mmCIF file of C-alpha atoms in Angstrom:
data_model
loop_
_atom_site.group_PDB
_atom_site.id
_atom_site.type_symbol
_atom_site.label_atom_id
_atom_site.label_comp_id
_atom_site.label_asym_id
_atom_site.label_seq_id
_atom_site.Cartn_x
_atom_site.Cartn_y
_atom_site.Cartn_z
ATOM 1 C CA MET D 1 81.414 189.666 -5.355
ATOM 2 C CA PHE D 2 82.710 191.609 -2.368
ATOM 3 C CA ASP D 3 79.934 192.517 0.075
ATOM 4 C CA LEU D 4 80.096 196.323 0.265
ATOM 5 C CA GLN D 5 77.535 197.433 2.840
ATOM 6 C CA GLY D 6 76.635 201.093 3.250
ATOM 7 C CA HIS D 7 76.442 201.844 6.980
ATOM 8 C CA ARG D 8 73.163 203.604 7.808
ATOM 9 C CA GLY D 9 73.028 204.226 4.051
ATOM 10 C CA ALA D 10 76.254 206.167 3.613
ATOM 11 C CA ARG D 11 76.365 208.463 6.618
ATOM 12 C CA GLY D 12 79.740 209.867 5.719
ATOM 13 C CA LEU D 13 78.035 211.505 2.732
ATOM 14 C CA TRP D 14 74.282 211.825 3.447
ATOM 15 C CA PRO D 15 72.022 211.921 6.515
ATOM 16 C CA GLU D 16 72.005 208.567 8.255
ATOM 17 C CA ASN D 17 69.101 206.148 8.050
ATOM 18 C CA THR D 18 67.068 208.323 5.662
ATOM 19 C CA LEU D 19 65.357 207.522 2.384
ATOM 20 C CA VAL D 20 67.540 209.989 0.517
ATOM 21 C CA GLY D 21 70.667 208.457 2.042
ATOM 22 C CA PHE D 22 69.607 204.954 1.057
ATOM 23 C CA ALA D 23 68.739 206.020 -2.489
ATOM 24 C CA ARG D 24 72.062 207.792 -2.954
ATOM 25 C CA ALA D 25 73.985 204.821 -1.573
ATOM 26 C CA MET D 26 72.341 202.531 -4.130
ATOM 27 C CA GLU D 27 73.265 204.949 -6.897
ATOM 28 C CA LEU D 28 76.841 204.977 -5.653
ATOM 29 C CA GLY D 29 76.905 201.180 -5.793
ATOM 30 C CA VAL D 30 76.555 198.961 -2.717
ATOM 31 C CA SER D 31 75.614 195.330 -2.300
ATOM 32 C CA ALA D 32 73.590 196.044 0.836
ATOM 33 C CA LEU D 33 72.123 198.873 2.853
ATOM 34 C CA GLU D 34 72.887 198.416 6.532
ATOM 35 C CA LEU D 35 70.321 200.045 8.812
ATOM 36 C CA ASP D 36 68.941 199.944 12.329
ATOM 37 C CA CYS D 37 65.394 199.538 13.572
ATOM 38 C CA ALA D 38 63.195 200.601 16.437
ATOM 39 C CA VAL D 39 59.451 200.214 17.036
ATOM 40 C CA SER D 40 57.097 203.117 17.736
ATOM 41 C CA ARG D 41 54.470 203.117 20.466
ATOM 42 C CA ASP D 42 51.810 202.139 17.932
ATOM 43 C CA GLY D 43 53.821 199.230 16.543
ATOM 44 C CA VAL D 44 55.378 200.791 13.432
ATOM 45 C CA VAL D 45 58.900 199.566 12.671
ATOM 46 C CA VAL D 46 61.012 202.644 11.954
ATOM 47 C CA VAL D 47 64.628 203.129 10.942
ATOM 48 C CA SER D 48 66.768 204.636 13.693
ATOM 49 C CA HIS D 49 70.148 203.751 15.155
ATOM 50 C CA ASP D 50 69.380 205.091 18.603
ATOM 51 C CA PRO D 51 66.534 203.936 20.858
ATOM 52 C CA GLN D 52 66.056 207.611 21.729
ATOM 53 C CA LEU D 53 66.009 210.644 19.447
ATOM 54 C CA ASN D 54 69.581 211.804 18.840
ATOM 55 C CA PRO D 55 69.982 215.534 19.619
ATOM 56 C CA ASP D 56 72.921 215.837 17.202
ATOM 57 C CA CYS D 57 70.749 215.093 14.169
ATOM 58 C CA THR D 58 67.162 215.722 15.262
ATOM 59 C CA ARG D 59 65.242 219.006 15.029
ATOM 60 C CA ASP D 60 61.745 219.712 16.237
ATOM 61 C CA ALA D 61 58.874 221.212 14.242
ATOM 62 C CA ARG D 62 60.325 224.702 14.784
ATOM 63 C CA GLY D 63 63.682 223.685 13.360
ATOM 64 C CA ARG D 64 65.485 223.641 16.704
ATOM 65 C CA PHE D 65 67.904 220.868 17.582
ATOM 66 C CA LEU D 66 66.853 218.890 20.632
ATOM 67 C CA ALA D 67 68.593 220.089 23.779
ATOM 68 C CA SER D 68 69.281 216.533 24.938
ATOM 69 C CA ALA D 69 68.443 212.952 24.016
ATOM 70 C CA GLY D 70 64.764 212.736 23.235
ATOM 71 C CA PRO D 71 62.272 210.289 24.700
ATOM 72 C CA PRO D 72 62.561 206.609 23.769
ATOM 73 C CA ILE D 73 61.148 205.937 20.327
ATOM 74 C CA CYS D 74 58.983 203.186 21.794
ATOM 75 C CA THR D 75 57.065 205.856 23.750
ATOM 76 C CA LEU D 76 56.219 207.955 20.666
ATOM 77 C CA SER D 77 53.661 207.258 17.965
ATOM 78 C CA TYR D 78 54.709 207.140 14.327
ATOM 79 C CA ALA D 79 52.805 210.402 13.757
ATOM 80 C CA GLN D 80 54.772 212.062 16.548
ATOM 81 C CA LEU D 81 58.057 210.819 15.092
ATOM 82 C CA GLN D 82 57.153 212.399 11.761
ATOM 83 C CA SER D 83 57.270 215.854 13.331
ATOM 84 C CA TYR D 84 61.067 215.624 13.630
ATOM 85 C CA ASP D 85 63.578 216.527 10.915
ATOM 86 C CA VAL D 86 66.672 214.272 10.752
ATOM 87 C CA GLY D 87 68.278 215.718 7.623
ATOM 88 C CA ARG D 88 71.069 217.821 9.119
ATOM 89 C CA LEU D 89 73.833 217.531 11.741
ATOM 90 C CA ARG D 90 74.099 219.942 14.642
ATOM 91 C CA PRO D 91 76.847 222.477 13.815
ATOM 92 C CA GLY D 92 79.769 222.213 16.189
ATOM 93 C CA SER D 93 78.838 218.740 17.432
ATOM 94 C CA ALA D 94 81.304 215.869 17.609
ATOM 95 C CA TYR D 95 79.109 214.053 15.089
ATOM 96 C CA ALA D 96 79.405 216.914 12.587
ATOM 97 C CA ALA D 97 83.177 217.059 13.117
ATOM 98 C CA ARG D 98 83.435 213.332 12.458
ATOM 99 C CA PHE D 99 81.570 213.559 9.136
ATOM 100 C CA PRO D 100 82.391 216.955 7.622
ATOM 101 C CA GLN D 101 81.443 215.774 4.122
ATOM 102 C CA GLN D 102 77.888 214.784 5.035
ATOM 103 C CA GLN D 103 75.517 216.825 2.873
ATOM 104 C CA PRO D 104 72.403 218.132 4.670
ATOM 105 C CA VAL D 105 68.998 217.331 3.210
ATOM 106 C CA ASP D 106 66.445 219.344 5.135
ATOM 107 C CA GLY D 107 63.018 217.822 5.534
ATOM 108 C CA GLU D 108 64.106 214.188 5.859
ATOM 109 C CA ARG D 109 61.957 212.249 8.314
ATOM 110 C CA ILE D 110 62.497 209.025 10.222
ATOM 111 C CA PRO D 111 61.375 206.433 7.657
ATOM 112 C CA ARG D 112 59.341 203.318 8.155
ATOM 113 C CA LEU D 113 61.202 200.084 7.491
ATOM 114 C CA ALA D 114 58.463 199.187 5.009
ATOM 115 C CA ASP D 115 59.308 202.289 2.960
ATOM 116 C CA VAL D 116 62.974 201.300 2.767
ATOM 117 C CA LEU D 117 62.114 197.728 1.796
ATOM 118 C CA THR D 118 59.818 199.023 -0.937
ATOM 119 C CA LEU D 119 62.548 201.361 -2.191
ATOM 120 C CA VAL D 120 65.015 198.492 -2.449
ATOM 121 C CA ARG D 121 62.505 196.163 -4.086
ATOM 122 C CA THR D 122 61.479 198.691 -6.732
ATOM 123 C CA ARG D 123 64.849 200.324 -7.440
ATOM 124 C CA GLY D 124 67.408 197.706 -6.455
ATOM 125 C CA HIS D 125 66.588 195.311 -9.326
ATOM 126 C CA GLY D 126 67.369 192.366 -7.042
ATOM 127 C CA ARG D 127 70.994 193.489 -6.726
ATOM 128 C CA VAL D 128 70.782 195.298 -3.383
ATOM 129 C CA ARG D 129 69.991 193.665 -0.057
ATOM 130 C CA VAL D 130 68.941 195.134 3.287
ATOM 131 C CA ALA D 131 70.976 194.266 6.376
ATOM 132 C CA ILE D 132 68.642 195.091 9.261
ATOM 133 C CA GLU D 133 70.226 195.471 12.666
ATOM 134 C CA VAL D 134 67.624 194.714 15.308
ATOM 135 C CA LYS D 135 68.295 197.040 18.226
ATOM 136 C CA THR D 136 67.469 195.453 21.575
ATOM 137 C CA PHE D 137 69.331 195.993 24.828
ATOM 138 C CA PRO D 138 69.326 193.099 27.309
ATOM 139 C CA GLU D 139 70.662 195.375 30.047
ATOM 140 C CA GLN D 140 68.092 198.110 29.270
ATOM 141 C CA PRO D 141 64.985 196.153 28.247
ATOM 142 C CA GLU D 142 62.680 199.132 28.765
ATOM 143 C CA LEU D 143 64.059 200.860 25.643
ATOM 144 C CA THR D 144 62.609 198.458 23.046
ATOM 145 C CA PRO D 145 60.188 195.599 22.577
ATOM 146 C CA ALA D 146 61.475 192.188 23.621
ATOM 147 C CA PRO D 147 63.268 190.222 20.878
ATOM 148 C CA GLU D 148 60.367 187.988 19.847
ATOM 149 C CA PRO D 149 57.685 190.699 19.382
ATOM 150 C CA PHE D 150 60.315 192.879 17.692
ATOM 151 C CA VAL D 151 61.053 190.134 15.160
ATOM 152 C CA GLN D 152 57.324 189.515 14.692
ATOM 153 C CA ALA D 153 56.853 193.177 13.782
ATOM 154 C CA LEU D 154 59.739 192.967 11.308
ATOM 155 C CA ARG D 155 58.302 189.804 9.803
ATOM 156 C CA GLY D 156 55.078 191.614 9.016
ATOM 157 C CA ASP D 157 56.887 194.305 7.022
ATOM 158 C CA VAL D 158 59.059 191.781 5.189
ATOM 159 C CA GLU D 159 56.055 189.643 4.260
ATOM 160 C CA ARG D 160 53.932 192.594 3.148
ATOM 161 C CA THR D 161 56.716 193.937 0.918
ATOM 162 C CA GLY D 162 57.754 190.540 -0.443
ATOM 163 C CA THR D 163 61.413 191.103 0.396
ATOM 164 C CA ALA D 164 62.424 188.002 2.386
ATOM 165 C CA SER D 165 65.030 187.060 -0.228
ATOM 166 C CA LEU D 166 66.614 190.517 0.050
ATOM 167 C CA VAL D 167 66.812 190.741 3.841
ATOM 168 C CA ALA D 168 69.280 189.683 6.525
ATOM 169 C CA LEU D 169 68.818 190.276 10.255
ATOM 170 C CA LEU D 170 71.816 191.363 12.341
ATOM 171 C CA ALA D 171 72.048 191.616 16.119
ATOM 172 C CA PHE D 172 74.444 192.045 19.022
ATOM 173 C CA ASP D 173 71.697 190.605 21.230
ATOM 174 C CA TRP D 174 71.767 186.976 20.175
ATOM 175 C CA ARG D 175 68.288 186.327 21.567
ATOM 176 C CA VAL D 176 67.186 188.138 18.407
ATOM 177 C CA LEU D 177 68.983 185.581 16.235
ATOM 178 C CA SER D 178 67.166 182.707 17.929
ATOM 179 C CA ALA D 179 63.822 184.438 17.460
ATOM 180 C CA ALA D 180 64.584 185.248 13.824
ATOM 181 C CA GLN D 181 65.668 181.706 12.997
ATOM 182 C CA ARG D 182 62.454 180.388 14.521
ATOM 183 C CA LEU D 183 60.008 182.980 13.147
ATOM 184 C CA MET D 184 61.704 183.852 9.830
ATOM 185 C CA PRO D 185 63.715 180.751 8.868
ATOM 186 C CA GLN D 186 64.011 181.889 5.250
ATOM 187 C CA VAL D 187 65.925 185.031 6.261
ATOM 188 C CA ALA D 188 69.711 185.055 6.741
ATOM 189 C CA THR D 189 71.151 186.072 10.107
ATOM 190 C CA ALA D 190 74.436 187.632 11.210
ATOM 191 C CA ALA D 191 75.930 187.599 14.708
ATOM 192 C CA LEU D 192 77.467 190.939 15.667
ATOM 193 C CA THR D 193 80.203 191.202 18.287
ATOM 194 C CA GLU D 194 82.154 193.924 20.063
ATOM 195 C CA GLN D 195 85.151 193.109 22.250
ATOM 196 C CA GLN D 196 86.668 196.549 22.773
ATOM 197 C CA SER D 197 87.147 197.682 26.363
ATOM 198 C CA GLY D 198 84.056 199.247 27.891
ATOM 199 C CA GLU D 199 81.720 198.001 25.162
ATOM 200 C CA ASP D 200 82.444 194.263 25.252
ATOM 201 C CA THR D 201 79.315 192.251 24.472
ATOM 202 C CA VAL D 202 81.136 188.885 24.539
ATOM 203 C CA ARG D 203 83.050 189.108 27.850
ATOM 204 C CA ILE D 204 85.198 186.013 27.483
ATOM 205 C CA GLY D 205 86.636 185.094 30.882
ATOM 206 C CA ALA D 206 84.023 187.037 32.855
ATOM 207 C CA PRO D 207 82.581 185.372 35.994
ATOM 208 C CA HIS D 208 79.158 185.101 34.366
ATOM 209 C CA PRO D 209 78.096 184.770 30.708
ATOM 210 C CA SER D 210 77.261 188.013 28.943
ATOM 211 C CA PRO D 211 73.515 188.744 28.677
ATOM 212 C CA TRP D 212 74.122 189.606 25.013
ATOM 213 C CA LEU D 213 74.918 185.994 24.083
ATOM 214 C CA GLY D 214 71.419 184.537 24.257
ATOM 215 C CA GLY D 215 72.321 181.934 26.872
ATOM 216 C CA LEU D 216 75.571 180.770 25.269
ATOM 217 C CA ASP D 217 78.643 180.538 27.507
ATOM 218 C CA PRO D 218 82.093 181.148 25.972
ATOM 219 C CA GLU D 219 83.600 178.606 28.390
ATOM 220 C CA HIS D 220 81.644 175.853 26.649
ATOM 221 C CA PHE D 221 83.489 176.720 23.437
ATOM 222 C CA GLY D 222 86.991 176.888 24.862
ATOM 223 C CA GLY D 223 86.854 180.673 24.904
ATOM 224 C CA SER D 224 86.777 180.702 21.090
ATOM 225 C CA ILE D 225 84.811 183.637 19.694
ATOM 226 C CA VAL D 226 84.583 181.912 16.318
ATOM 227 C CA ARG D 227 83.136 178.678 17.704
ATOM 228 C CA LEU D 228 80.775 180.739 19.835
ATOM 229 C CA VAL D 229 79.470 182.625 16.791
ATOM 230 C CA LYS D 230 79.068 179.381 14.854
ATOM 231 C CA ALA D 231 76.858 178.045 17.647
ATOM 232 C CA THR D 232 74.325 180.835 17.062
ATOM 233 C CA GLY D 233 73.351 179.306 13.719
ATOM 234 C CA ALA D 234 74.141 182.553 11.905
ATOM 235 C CA GLY D 235 75.944 182.333 8.581
ATOM 236 C CA THR D 236 77.821 185.615 8.968
ATOM 237 C CA TRP D 237 80.007 187.038 11.705
ATOM 238 C CA GLY D 238 80.058 190.812 12.032
ATOM 239 C CA PRO D 239 82.874 191.810 14.418
ATOM 240 C CA ASP D 240 84.320 195.207 15.203
ATOM 241 C CA HIS D 241 87.127 195.454 12.663
ATOM 242 C CA LEU D 242 89.568 196.257 15.488
ATOM 243 C CA ASP D 243 88.971 192.774 16.925
ATOM 244 C CA LEU D 244 90.021 190.913 13.768
ATOM 245 C CA ASP D 245 93.270 189.258 12.777
ATOM 246 C CA ALA D 246 94.309 186.694 10.176
ATOM 247 C CA PRO D 247 93.955 183.573 12.387
ATOM 248 C CA LEU D 248 90.411 184.509 13.418
ATOM 249 C CA ILE D 249 89.357 185.027 9.809
ATOM 250 C CA GLU D 250 90.924 181.707 8.808
ATOM 251 C CA GLN D 251 89.113 179.934 11.655
ATOM 252 C CA ALA D 252 85.803 181.528 10.689
ATOM 253 C CA HIS D 253 86.178 180.531 7.044
ATOM 254 C CA ALA D 254 87.108 176.986 8.082
ATOM 255 C CA LEU D 255 83.792 176.779 9.944
ATOM 256 C CA GLY D 256 81.867 178.132 6.954
ATOM 257 C CA LEU D 257 81.263 181.611 8.345
ATOM 258 C CA ARG D 258 81.368 184.752 6.252
ATOM 259 C CA VAL D 259 83.253 187.615 7.920
ATOM 260 C CA VAL D 260 81.891 191.143 7.401
ATOM 261 C CA PRO D 261 83.417 193.590 9.917
ATOM 262 C CA TRP D 262 82.145 197.028 10.906
ATOM 263 C CA THR D 263 82.537 200.052 10.727
ATOM 264 C CA VAL D 264 85.536 200.498 8.443
ATOM 265 C CA ASN D 265 86.143 204.067 7.275
ATOM 266 C CA GLU D 266 89.908 204.564 6.998
ATOM 267 C CA PRO D 267 91.616 203.491 3.748
ATOM 268 C CA ALA D 268 94.483 201.859 5.665
ATOM 269 C CA ASP D 269 92.029 199.689 7.611
ATOM 270 C CA MET D 270 90.184 198.801 4.420
ATOM 271 C CA GLN D 271 93.417 197.735 2.741
ATOM 272 C CA ARG D 272 94.470 195.657 5.753
ATOM 273 C CA LEU D 273 91.158 193.824 5.825
ATOM 274 C CA LEU D 274 91.147 193.241 2.075
ATOM 275 C CA ALA D 275 94.575 191.646 2.454
ATOM 276 C CA LEU D 276 93.163 189.421 5.211
ATOM 277 C CA ASN D 277 90.440 188.163 2.837
ATOM 278 C CA VAL D 278 87.312 189.349 4.613
ATOM 279 C CA ASP D 279 84.083 188.712 2.722
ATOM 280 C CA GLY D 280 82.810 192.268 2.992
ATOM 281 C CA MET D 281 82.846 195.432 5.070
ATOM 282 C CA ILE D 282 80.303 197.799 6.555
ATOM 283 C CA THR D 283 81.381 201.392 5.965
ATOM 284 C CA ASP D 284 80.184 204.977 6.244
ATOM 285 C CA ARG D 285 82.234 205.722 3.125
ATOM 286 C CA PRO D 286 81.256 203.239 0.415
ATOM 287 C CA ASP D 287 82.765 205.621 -2.137
ATOM 288 C CA VAL D 288 86.223 205.178 -0.598
ATOM 289 C CA LEU D 289 85.914 201.395 -0.377
ATOM 290 C CA ARG D 290 84.652 201.177 -3.975
ATOM 291 C CA ALA D 291 87.676 203.114 -5.178
ATOM 292 C CA LEU D 292 90.000 200.706 -3.373
ATOM 293 C CA LEU D 293 88.211 197.681 -4.821
ATOM 294 C CA GLU D 294 88.423 199.101 -8.322
ATOM 295 C CA ARG D 295 92.121 199.923 -7.973
ATOM 296 C CA ALA D 296 92.762 196.380 -6.766
ATOM 297 C CA GLY D 297 90.885 194.955 -9.752
ATOM 298 C CA LEU D 298 88.222 193.414 -7.523
ATOM 299 C CA PRO D 299 84.573 193.312 -8.627
ATOM 300 C CA ALA D 300 82.445 196.008 -7.013
ATOM 301 C CA PRO D 301 78.641 196.108 -6.818
ATOM 302 C CA PRO D 302 76.910 197.767 -9.777
ATOM 303 C CA ARG D 303 75.899 201.404 -9.615
ATOM 304 C CA LEU D 304 72.173 201.954 -9.975
ATOM 305 C CA PRO D 305 70.668 204.721 -12.110
ATOM 306 C CA ARG D 306 69.324 207.799 -10.403
ATOM 307 C CA ASN D 307 65.580 208.268 -10.696
#
């Protein structure tokens, strides 16, 4: 079955990385919920894309949007994080303009990872997985725990909720993949890459290896991104969809890698990638991708009943 992953739940339709967004995405029908994690000052793994509070979707206890990026999540306790409402986009922001169909749900709080894992275990009926992107920044290490303690914190939540078979760990920082494969060998891993100008984490041809690659040097792999990803030990490659073409996908499949690009929101891009035989896609609009799959006669993940 095609791997239809809802990006941050389904942020084109509901508030990102929230319990309501994850529940609605499962009802819509996805094979996996893609989400991002951070760790609070008191060691609670929480679900947040940004290492700092995002002023375009975060309001304080008085209902006011933050004036600027908030403090790093790692400097706030879980109780402090619960004072913020993340259920609505700031009117007039670029974020709101990008997702005009996102429905506000006032009162949504930053969830714990454990709460999301429990939701998937109890309501997913074994048919929905959780693709957890571990957010560390090798060039800004002060924003998060180091990879190994971060993975150790995740392992605790996965073990306590009994969800190891439902979880995959994703990372741009490949030090995370090494830590995950050592500390959580039963959990699948995916190597994320970005090669667009200004955000390149791979940096093929650069004078020095990228700090994102966990010590791997592209020169040792003939400058091949596919061979480089294979060397991480991950079973899935998650590239920016703009970096993909048919030869790369063929090379990845020949090496036994699944290819699940991100973040694919335009129907034309979805159709192009389907024609190239990708194994899945991460999208803010799982409803749009489902419709394309159904029209093409391809099997889509089951819809789950609403509680």
